[in-house]
XYZ file of C-alpha atoms in Angstrom:
617
model
C -43.054 14.168 -19.180
C -40.304 12.965 -16.901
C -40.376 10.540 -14.061
C -39.306 13.356 -11.573
C -42.533 15.110 -12.406
C -44.559 12.067 -11.407
C -42.508 10.289 -8.761
C -39.556 11.176 -6.619
C -38.378 8.298 -4.365
C -36.474 10.770 -2.159
C -39.446 13.046 -1.414
C -41.826 12.013 1.460
C -44.608 13.422 -0.759
C -44.162 10.510 -3.144
C -42.630 7.791 -0.901
C -42.924 7.548 2.855
C -40.868 6.656 4.823
C -37.651 7.778 3.218
C -34.917 5.323 1.956
C -34.263 1.867 3.281
C -36.973 0.468 5.626
C -36.930 -2.346 8.418
C -38.994 -5.326 7.774
C -42.502 -4.993 8.843
C -42.839 -1.418 7.398
C -45.716 -0.369 5.345
C -44.624 1.919 2.623
C -46.882 4.592 1.132
C -46.329 5.604 -2.488
C -47.973 8.451 -4.333
C -47.819 9.260 -8.138
C -48.431 12.800 -9.036
C -49.015 13.074 -12.919
C -50.216 16.311 -14.661
C -54.021 16.340 -14.871
C -53.553 16.947 -18.566
C -52.023 13.286 -18.785
C -55.558 11.890 -18.685
C -54.600 8.981 -16.520
C -57.334 7.005 -14.727
C -55.550 4.446 -12.751
C -52.155 3.227 -11.619
C -50.416 0.149 -10.226
C -47.142 -0.657 -8.544
C -45.350 -3.927 -9.178
C -42.791 -5.002 -6.648
C -40.272 -7.774 -7.246
C -38.973 -9.425 -4.197
C -35.484 -10.289 -5.255
C -34.445 -12.722 -2.570
C -37.757 -14.510 -2.688
C -37.106 -16.125 -5.965
C -38.065 -12.669 -7.689
C -41.660 -13.087 -6.654
C -43.863 -10.364 -7.806
C -46.574 -8.550 -5.851
C -48.963 -6.000 -7.580
C -50.545 -3.103 -5.687
C -53.253 -1.026 -7.207
C -52.841 2.771 -7.051
C -56.321 4.337 -7.273
C -56.977 7.867 -7.880
C -57.481 9.807 -4.716
C -57.213 13.609 -5.446
C -56.523 16.279 -7.768
C -54.900 19.449 -6.787
C -53.593 22.455 -8.825
C -53.826 20.425 -12.067
C -52.023 17.458 -10.621
C -53.706 14.073 -9.971
C -52.786 11.735 -7.207
C -52.773 7.971 -7.252
C -51.863 6.295 -3.938
C -51.348 2.760 -2.446
C -49.379 0.995 0.206
C -46.873 -1.883 0.084
C -46.578 -4.040 3.207
C -43.001 -5.613 3.040
C -43.889 -8.053 5.848
C -41.121 -10.108 7.214
C -39.170 -10.003 4.035
C -35.420 -8.846 4.191
C -33.546 -8.058 0.913
C -33.893 -5.715 -2.110
C -37.311 -4.994 -3.577
C -37.356 -3.560 -7.300
C -40.509 -1.664 -7.895
C -41.954 -0.021 -10.863
C -45.119 1.829 -11.840
C -47.644 1.847 -14.685
C -50.157 4.694 -15.196
C -53.084 3.960 -17.660
C -55.635 6.303 -19.347
C -59.092 5.461 -20.559
C -57.902 5.828 -24.101
C -55.042 3.296 -23.661
C -52.197 5.577 -23.099
C -49.525 4.280 -20.548
C -46.634 5.686 -18.632
C -44.161 3.389 -17.190
C -41.780 4.508 -14.513
C -38.871 2.530 -12.657
C -37.502 0.316 -11.579
C -36.547 1.710 -8.297
C -34.727 0.126 -5.372
C -36.030 -0.427 -1.954
C -33.707 -1.922 0.567
C -35.510 -3.930 3.397
C -33.275 -4.642 6.616
C -33.528 -6.399 9.707
C -34.406 -3.697 12.298
C -34.535 -5.563 15.481
C -30.972 -5.092 16.595
C -29.566 -1.915 18.173
C -26.299 -0.957 16.370
C -23.780 0.650 18.599
C -23.352 4.204 17.380
C -19.780 4.963 18.765
C -17.860 4.223 15.588
C -19.580 6.620 13.218
C -19.589 9.575 15.638
C -15.895 10.177 16.152
C -12.771 10.562 14.203
C -10.796 7.333 13.230
C -7.064 7.133 12.673
C -5.736 4.371 10.444
C -2.325 3.055 11.433
C -0.042 0.880 9.098
C 1.806 -0.466 12.034
C 5.262 -1.089 10.740
C 5.494 2.641 9.523
C 3.975 4.771 12.267
C 6.461 4.929 15.082
C 9.312 2.761 16.500
C 10.585 2.686 19.938
C 13.705 0.995 18.960
C 15.496 -0.513 15.976
C 14.447 -4.262 16.144
C 16.646 -7.368 15.431
C 15.109 -9.405 12.692
C 17.232 -12.441 13.428
C 15.077 -15.670 13.814
C 11.677 -13.942 12.879
C 9.465 -15.557 10.126
C 10.040 -14.333 6.611
C 13.739 -13.728 6.414
C 13.213 -9.900 7.158
C 15.631 -6.954 6.745
C 15.223 -3.876 8.775
C 15.827 -0.284 7.551
C 18.299 1.432 9.991
C 17.126 4.879 8.824
C 13.538 5.692 9.401
C 13.594 8.092 6.487
C 14.601 5.417 3.920
C 12.570 4.833 0.856
C 10.678 1.355 1.161
C 11.996 -1.270 -1.299
C 9.987 -1.128 -4.538
C 12.126 -2.787 -7.158
C 11.861 -6.615 -7.865
C 14.500 -8.785 -6.382
C 16.868 -11.066 -8.229
C 13.820 -13.538 -8.797
C 11.805 -10.753 -10.301
C 9.479 -10.537 -7.059
C 8.683 -7.692 -4.701
C 8.493 -9.823 -1.526
C 7.703 -7.098 1.077
C 10.259 -8.310 3.452
C 11.876 -4.913 4.388
C 10.505 -3.589 7.624
C 10.993 -0.294 9.412
C 10.059 -1.649 12.786
C 7.119 0.365 14.000
C 5.889 -1.042 17.200
C 3.104 -0.739 19.959
C 5.405 1.081 22.295
C 6.010 3.743 19.584
C 2.190 3.919 19.263
C 1.561 4.276 22.981
C 4.219 7.177 23.122
C 2.137 9.018 20.505
C -1.307 8.521 22.215
C -1.464 11.871 23.617
C -0.610 13.446 20.231
C -3.352 11.421 18.702
C -5.885 12.402 21.381
C -4.854 16.047 20.633
C -5.636 15.418 17.065
C -9.123 14.611 18.033
C -8.819 10.676 17.414
C -11.542 8.452 18.943
C -10.813 5.114 17.374
C -7.437 3.746 16.218
C -7.824 1.288 13.298
C -4.819 -0.849 12.883
C -3.864 -2.625 9.588
C -2.870 -6.388 10.477
C -1.099 -6.777 13.707
C -0.526 -10.713 13.758
C 2.664 -12.462 13.093
C 3.372 -12.573 9.266
C 6.429 -12.757 6.862
C 5.504 -9.452 5.036
C 5.671 -5.993 6.179
C 1.806 -5.349 5.364
C 1.080 -8.550 7.264
C -2.052 -9.512 5.157
C -0.582 -13.024 4.866
C -1.151 -14.061 8.431
C 1.214 -16.599 9.793
C -0.134 -16.905 13.364
C -3.625 -15.582 14.300
C -2.798 -16.273 18.145
C 0.547 -14.213 18.245
C 1.246 -10.539 17.918
C 4.097 -10.035 15.380
C 7.279 -9.846 17.619
C 8.399 -6.738 15.867
C 5.201 -4.971 17.313
C 5.667 -6.462 20.734
C 3.981 -9.268 22.549
C 0.284 -10.159 23.429
C 0.569 -8.306 26.672
C 1.889 -5.191 24.911
C -1.291 -5.211 22.689
C -3.572 -5.243 25.881
C -1.564 -2.512 27.364
C -1.994 -0.433 24.206
C -5.729 -1.068 24.483
C -5.715 -0.131 28.140
C -3.863 3.210 27.479
C -6.170 3.945 24.450
C -9.284 3.473 26.524
C -7.927 5.455 29.323
C -7.802 8.423 26.799
C -11.360 7.795 25.572
C -10.122 5.950 22.345
C -11.226 2.574 21.006
C -9.187 0.167 19.096
C -10.189 -1.659 15.832
C -8.270 -4.585 14.324
C -8.055 -5.833 10.635
C -9.575 -9.283 10.250
C -7.995 -11.033 7.350
C -9.915 -14.329 7.259
C -10.201 -14.816 3.326
C -6.596 -16.021 3.148
C -3.355 -16.767 5.106
C 0.271 -16.645 4.339
C 2.136 -19.294 2.276
C 4.750 -18.702 5.105
C 2.381 -19.493 8.031
C 1.766 -21.949 10.822
C -1.191 -23.332 8.875
C 0.023 -23.542 5.242
C 3.700 -23.670 6.160
C 4.949 -23.484 2.591
C 8.571 -22.830 3.557
C 8.676 -25.147 6.491
C 9.457 -22.495 8.993
C 7.138 -23.774 11.507
C 7.539 -26.905 13.333
C 3.875 -27.798 12.936
C 2.850 -29.947 9.996
C 1.299 -27.512 7.556
C -1.316 -28.163 4.847
C 1.119 -28.456 1.995
C 3.416 -30.889 3.932
C 1.007 -33.703 4.839
C -2.257 -34.875 3.640
C -3.148 -35.685 7.129
C -2.394 -32.147 8.521
C -5.140 -30.742 10.682
C -4.964 -27.641 8.380
C -5.103 -29.293 5.017
C -8.861 -29.064 4.762
C -8.725 -25.138 5.372
C -7.288 -24.721 1.920
C -8.505 -25.488 -1.579
C -6.029 -27.567 -3.341
C -6.425 -28.087 -7.102
C -3.530 -30.403 -7.024
C -1.903 -31.266 -3.664
C 0.526 -29.898 -2.639
C 1.725 -27.482 -5.359
C -1.484 -26.061 -6.827
C -4.062 -24.246 -4.822
C -6.520 -21.382 -4.837
C -5.081 -18.167 -3.708
C -6.109 -14.574 -3.360
C -6.295 -13.048 -6.823
C -3.831 -15.520 -7.917
C -0.987 -14.247 -5.666
C 0.869 -17.556 -4.584
C 1.929 -16.097 -1.275
C -1.783 -15.606 -0.166
C -3.204 -19.094 -0.311
C -7.090 -18.762 0.014
C -8.965 -20.576 2.780
C -12.083 -22.674 2.516
C -14.460 -20.607 4.698
C -16.932 -23.361 4.712
C -14.645 -25.856 6.624
C -15.934 -26.469 10.070
C -12.697 -26.474 11.789
C -11.806 -23.110 10.168
C -14.928 -21.519 11.163
C -14.771 -22.799 14.822
C -11.134 -21.473 14.939
C -12.111 -17.900 13.539
C -15.502 -17.314 15.220
C -17.195 -20.394 16.436
C -15.462 -21.297 19.593
C -15.424 -19.550 22.899
C -11.771 -18.985 22.465
C -11.890 -18.121 18.767
C -9.836 -15.512 17.027
C -12.649 -12.993 16.745
C -13.536 -13.319 20.573
C -10.215 -13.785 21.994
C -8.730 -10.434 20.637
C -11.926 -8.429 21.682
C -11.328 -9.991 25.273
C -7.774 -8.852 25.089
C -8.843 -5.211 24.505
C -9.997 -4.608 20.954
C -13.472 -2.963 20.462
C -14.167 -3.982 16.930
C -13.154 -5.689 13.583
C -12.670 -4.437 9.952
C -13.143 -7.173 7.759
C -10.526 -7.304 4.755
C -12.210 -8.181 1.507
C -15.657 -8.751 3.222
C -17.401 -9.290 -0.152
C -15.181 -12.403 -0.710
C -16.227 -13.995 2.504
C -19.634 -15.968 2.445
C -22.478 -14.104 4.009
C -22.939 -16.706 6.861
C -19.272 -16.408 7.546
C -19.585 -12.665 8.060
C -22.829 -13.277 10.066
C -20.886 -15.738 12.258
C -18.157 -13.262 12.916
C -20.784 -10.550 13.768
C -22.602 -12.883 16.233
C -19.478 -13.868 17.906
C -18.211 -10.139 18.271
C -21.449 -9.158 19.950
C -21.618 -12.108 22.134
C -18.152 -11.224 23.416
C -18.642 -7.469 23.609
C -22.017 -6.115 22.947
C -20.617 -2.697 22.162
C -18.329 -4.345 19.315
C -18.738 -3.195 15.827
C -17.987 -5.015 12.373
C -16.917 -2.822 9.518
C -16.625 -4.529 5.984
C -14.248 -3.552 3.193
C -16.473 -3.057 0.135
C -15.576 -0.794 -2.659
C -18.924 -0.121 -4.298
C -22.507 0.631 -3.280
C -22.860 -2.094 -0.609
C -26.556 -2.617 -0.765
C -26.347 -3.859 -4.328
C -22.884 -5.509 -4.300
C -22.818 -8.853 -6.174
C -19.898 -11.179 -5.535
C -19.452 -14.590 -7.068
C -22.852 -14.379 -8.556
C -24.490 -13.622 -5.238
C -26.347 -10.481 -4.009
C -24.569 -9.716 -0.692
C -26.296 -9.232 2.699
C -23.620 -6.864 3.983
C -25.842 -4.207 5.438
C -29.122 -5.941 5.795
C -28.702 -6.466 9.572
C -26.593 -8.985 11.527
C -23.568 -8.880 9.181
C -21.711 -5.649 8.857
C -22.573 -2.599 10.975
C -20.932 -0.185 8.292
C -18.735 -0.325 5.308
C -15.739 1.479 4.044
C -17.121 4.354 2.171
C -15.275 4.217 -1.202
C -18.189 5.776 -3.038
C -17.669 8.995 -1.049
C -13.902 9.044 -1.623
C -14.555 8.726 -5.266
C -17.084 11.540 -5.215
C -14.870 13.687 -3.213
C -12.025 13.240 -5.535
C -14.298 13.773 -8.604
C -15.708 17.099 -7.050
C -12.339 18.545 -6.083
C -10.753 17.623 -9.334
C -12.995 19.716 -11.611
C -16.327 17.860 -11.168
C -19.781 19.135 -10.404
C -21.395 19.460 -6.997
C -24.582 18.213 -8.360
C -22.830 14.944 -9.312
C -21.530 14.632 -5.615
C -25.018 15.063 -4.294
C -26.455 12.521 -6.776
C -23.842 9.858 -5.747
C -24.244 10.454 -1.986
C -27.920 10.606 -1.935
C -28.061 7.331 -3.743
C -25.896 5.786 -0.886
C -28.299 7.617 1.744
C -31.358 6.296 -0.010
C -29.971 2.697 -0.411
C -28.304 2.146 3.013
C -30.031 1.469 6.308
C -29.486 4.462 8.524
C -27.271 2.409 10.911
C -24.982 1.634 7.942
C -24.991 5.168 6.442
C -23.975 6.664 9.920
C -21.499 4.030 10.659
C -19.610 4.178 7.420
C -15.743 4.319 7.469
C -15.236 7.571 5.468
C -11.754 8.161 4.198
C -9.836 10.348 1.532
C -7.047 7.549 1.357
C -6.025 4.238 2.684
C -3.113 1.811 2.434
C -4.634 0.587 -0.774
C -4.857 4.125 -2.482
C -2.276 6.756 -3.504
C -1.864 9.513 -0.959
C -4.669 12.066 -1.159
C -2.298 15.009 -1.461
C -0.454 13.511 -4.406
C -3.645 12.721 -6.303
C -5.038 16.124 -5.859
C -1.705 17.742 -6.835
C -0.520 15.356 -9.594
C -3.845 15.244 -11.383
C -4.146 11.344 -11.010
C -2.136 8.282 -10.446
C 0.232 8.945 -13.338
C 0.674 5.320 -14.635
C 1.907 6.920 -17.723
C 5.330 7.497 -16.133
C 7.803 4.970 -14.825
C 8.009 3.408 -11.355
C 11.130 5.085 -10.676
C 9.599 8.512 -11.777
C 6.694 7.927 -9.238
C 9.087 6.829 -6.442
C 10.941 10.246 -6.703
C 7.935 12.461 -7.339
C 7.268 15.250 -4.908
C 4.794 18.193 -5.237
C 6.383 21.567 -5.415
C 5.510 25.164 -5.995
C 1.914 26.080 -7.229
C 0.991 22.324 -7.510
C 1.758 21.794 -3.921
C -0.002 24.922 -2.899
C -3.090 24.059 -4.905
C -3.104 20.431 -3.674
C -2.876 21.652 0.045
C -5.948 23.934 -0.595
C -7.906 21.193 -2.150
C -6.893 18.780 0.768
C -7.999 21.284 3.397
C -11.378 21.634 1.819
C -11.762 17.938 1.135
C -10.994 17.065 4.796
C -13.431 19.711 5.803
C -16.106 18.014 3.812
C -15.019 14.636 5.205
C -15.303 15.855 8.833
C -18.629 17.308 8.305
C -20.182 14.209 6.556
C -22.128 11.546 8.303
C -19.999 8.543 9.096
C -16.759 8.248 10.776
C -14.057 10.778 9.224
C -11.076 8.397 8.911
C -7.600 9.760 8.457
C -4.774 7.487 7.075
C -1.797 7.988 9.046
C 0.354 10.988 7.685
C -2.240 12.364 5.559
C -2.592 15.151 8.195
C 1.100 15.714 8.057
C 1.369 16.246 4.284
C 2.687 12.791 3.261
C 3.048 12.164 -0.437
C 3.152 9.084 -2.509
C 1.542 7.115 -5.444
C 0.800 3.379 -5.102
C 2.150 0.824 -2.511
C 4.667 1.143 -1.265
C 5.074 4.851 -1.910
C 1.869 5.358 0.097
C 3.236 3.427 3.081
C 6.393 5.426 3.900
C 7.368 5.902 7.610
C 5.518 8.741 9.393
C 7.739 11.893 9.110
C 8.074 12.808 12.787
C 9.546 16.287 13.371
C 9.077 17.047 9.445
C 5.210 17.402 9.607
C 3.545 20.112 7.510
C 2.520 22.177 10.456
C -0.205 24.017 8.609
C -2.090 20.988 7.456
C -1.565 19.345 11.064
C -3.009 22.382 12.609
C -6.090 22.220 10.188
C -6.719 18.678 11.034
C -6.488 19.324 14.793
C -9.213 21.898 14.299
C -11.400 19.705 12.280
C -10.943 17.086 14.926
C -11.962 19.282 17.721
C -14.938 20.426 15.824
C -16.130 16.794 15.123
C -15.736 15.961 18.772
C -17.447 19.231 20.164
C -20.481 19.370 17.870
C -23.479 16.709 18.054
C -24.823 17.936 14.816
C -21.728 16.562 13.131
C -21.572 13.398 15.129
C -25.037 12.258 14.609
C -27.170 15.012 13.030
C -29.422 14.819 9.902
C -28.027 16.001 6.412
C -29.774 18.534 4.231
C -28.378 19.830 0.999
C -28.536 23.643 0.775
C -26.770 24.247 -2.504
C -25.190 22.180 -5.206
C -24.221 24.197 -8.368
C -21.037 23.629 -10.218
C -18.055 24.218 -7.715
C -20.453 25.326 -4.807
C -21.576 22.668 -2.454
C -23.347 23.361 0.779
C -25.155 21.050 3.325
C -26.485 21.456 6.685
C -26.045 19.077 9.716
C -28.781 19.479 12.436
C -29.177 17.773 15.832
C -31.084 18.850 19.107
C -31.336 22.419 18.198
C -27.959 22.822 16.785
C -27.371 23.434 12.953
C -24.085 23.576 11.307
C -23.514 24.578 7.555
C -20.545 22.954 5.683
C -19.715 25.062 2.570
C -17.057 24.114 -0.013
C -15.902 25.932 -3.298
C -13.941 23.526 -5.519
C -13.482 26.047 -8.176
C -10.744 28.582 -9.181
C -12.999 31.560 -8.637
C -14.821 32.881 -5.545
C -18.448 31.897 -5.077
C -21.324 33.245 -3.078
C -24.198 31.743 -1.172
C -26.976 33.824 0.072
C -28.785 32.787 3.206
C -32.112 34.720 3.599
C -33.418 35.017 7.098
C -30.094 33.490 8.680
C -27.149 34.618 10.698
C -23.880 32.779 10.649
C -20.887 32.373 12.917
C -17.799 30.954 11.361
C -16.294 27.889 13.297
C -13.692 26.778 10.547
C -12.280 28.375 7.538
C -12.282 32.021 6.700
C -15.378 32.897 4.732
C -16.448 36.537 4.020
C -19.838 37.423 5.534
C -22.007 40.330 4.533
C -25.560 41.261 5.219
C -28.269 40.753 2.484
C -29.676 44.114 1.458
C -33.183 42.846 0.935
C -33.540 40.463 3.905
C -32.290 40.005 7.340
C -30.021 37.394 6.236
C -26.358 36.791 5.361
C -24.265 36.126 2.170
C -21.286 33.814 2.438
C -18.412 34.417 -0.037
C -15.672 31.672 -0.328
C -12.296 32.020 -1.897
C -11.222 29.621 -4.640
C -10.449 25.947 -3.393
C -11.628 26.557 0.247
C -14.419 25.609 2.578
C -15.925 26.768 5.886
C -18.234 25.469 8.659
C -20.584 28.019 10.159
C -23.026 27.931 13.142
C -26.320 28.780 11.906
C -29.135 30.746 13.662
């Protein structure tokens, strides 16, 4: 006897309502053991994790017997509780026999606040500002960090250590806001609705994750007014702008820490009386301090410091509020799971107070509902914290599926996320195939992994060719189709749509190849972007899995009378999918359609490593 015979938490016949529930919900549970099991009573035990693991027992009396199956039913009122509930069942027979099931997870979230839906509906485009587009070759003289600038846009980024054995990331290409503005019409044509920028504030390194001045746009990008102009131009084209909030650490070279003395201000490591000294956590002042993952150039901040909290989100003119006022529409929080929950809640409250339509997206690499950081279960998506998270579990599932995995495993992984996440978080996820922190998706799909077995010089010079390139492009087309059809915002890392390649940083951060794009891939992404923009079923519709068998994956998205079917074949041989009683019209891809002989339906045949979207009737 298996649990699935008796209880399936994803089936409304066993648990109602589905998945995560808002506080105040009464949840109904039904156990359905075979009559032959001889069970006479059941009970549910619910453990309220964030209420000191308090337990509540609910009797599940016998209520009915149908077709040889008993039914035991009861309800759990979650009351005002917010957090995770771990529940399990016991069935007992008169002869002393027992069956134990569970534990299962129930996520209970705050349901009072209306979460803006715009982010999850449309396509997002991630821009690494230094490498997207430049309007001129900048002069680095006098800028923080002792920078150099590549004169040739097609240069290879510096990846070898310097004479001191360090990779300092001080080589810039000079991408700027004027360059981005010049490409906004191109991005609109691609279907982009949200521009997500990696950090834009003044910083010594080209990635700008070691913020030097939160009040100032990095001069290579432009000035503060240029940022507002960029936002105005984006808004005029129906796009929104999301910024990267790096609030867990600053730069060693910064106005606040001032490790190299570049700034005239008295930094934390220069004077015990510095107004910024309490922002940092010194083990031995001034030369030993906490830093992000032990990287000395990124000193960690003390997020409990009142002055730092006021500066970031507490004051009327705080960082969070000021840049929303300047034109931004939301924040993505870097290393959100390394920020205290009440700090994230403060950012969220400040963002909503400044701009009610603003959203906050958190960087979390795992299932955000069960994430534990520093020994604490995080509240990321329980309401009032993050409106959505970066969906790295989806990326992992897609990579596995298109690299020889099974569709059944993809469904299991993604249904776990859908079950555990509140609907607002599931539909506001930042879904991507790659980011600035991962190798390029085309490279992974063609090279068969990150190839850490090879030298760094080998990885720097590696390019796909021949059959490997052809197969990688076929897989990328299918993976992108799945991405654009899945709930949450399909997020494209700049250049993936153009066929950019590269393993780890900095090879995944090369300049965008203007004029040298892969036209076939670019055209495909434009088609997917238009599809996402034009069909409500893809923007906000329900999801229902139709098939998952080996290389074949199919799911339907439906909304307001419209139903679209996304079908993918990750294998090396054709696959077929019969759809009795249905008609289908292809919207993307080139499936072969044939009538079913025994039914007024249709059979879909997909070539190897391909995908299609069809309008169903």
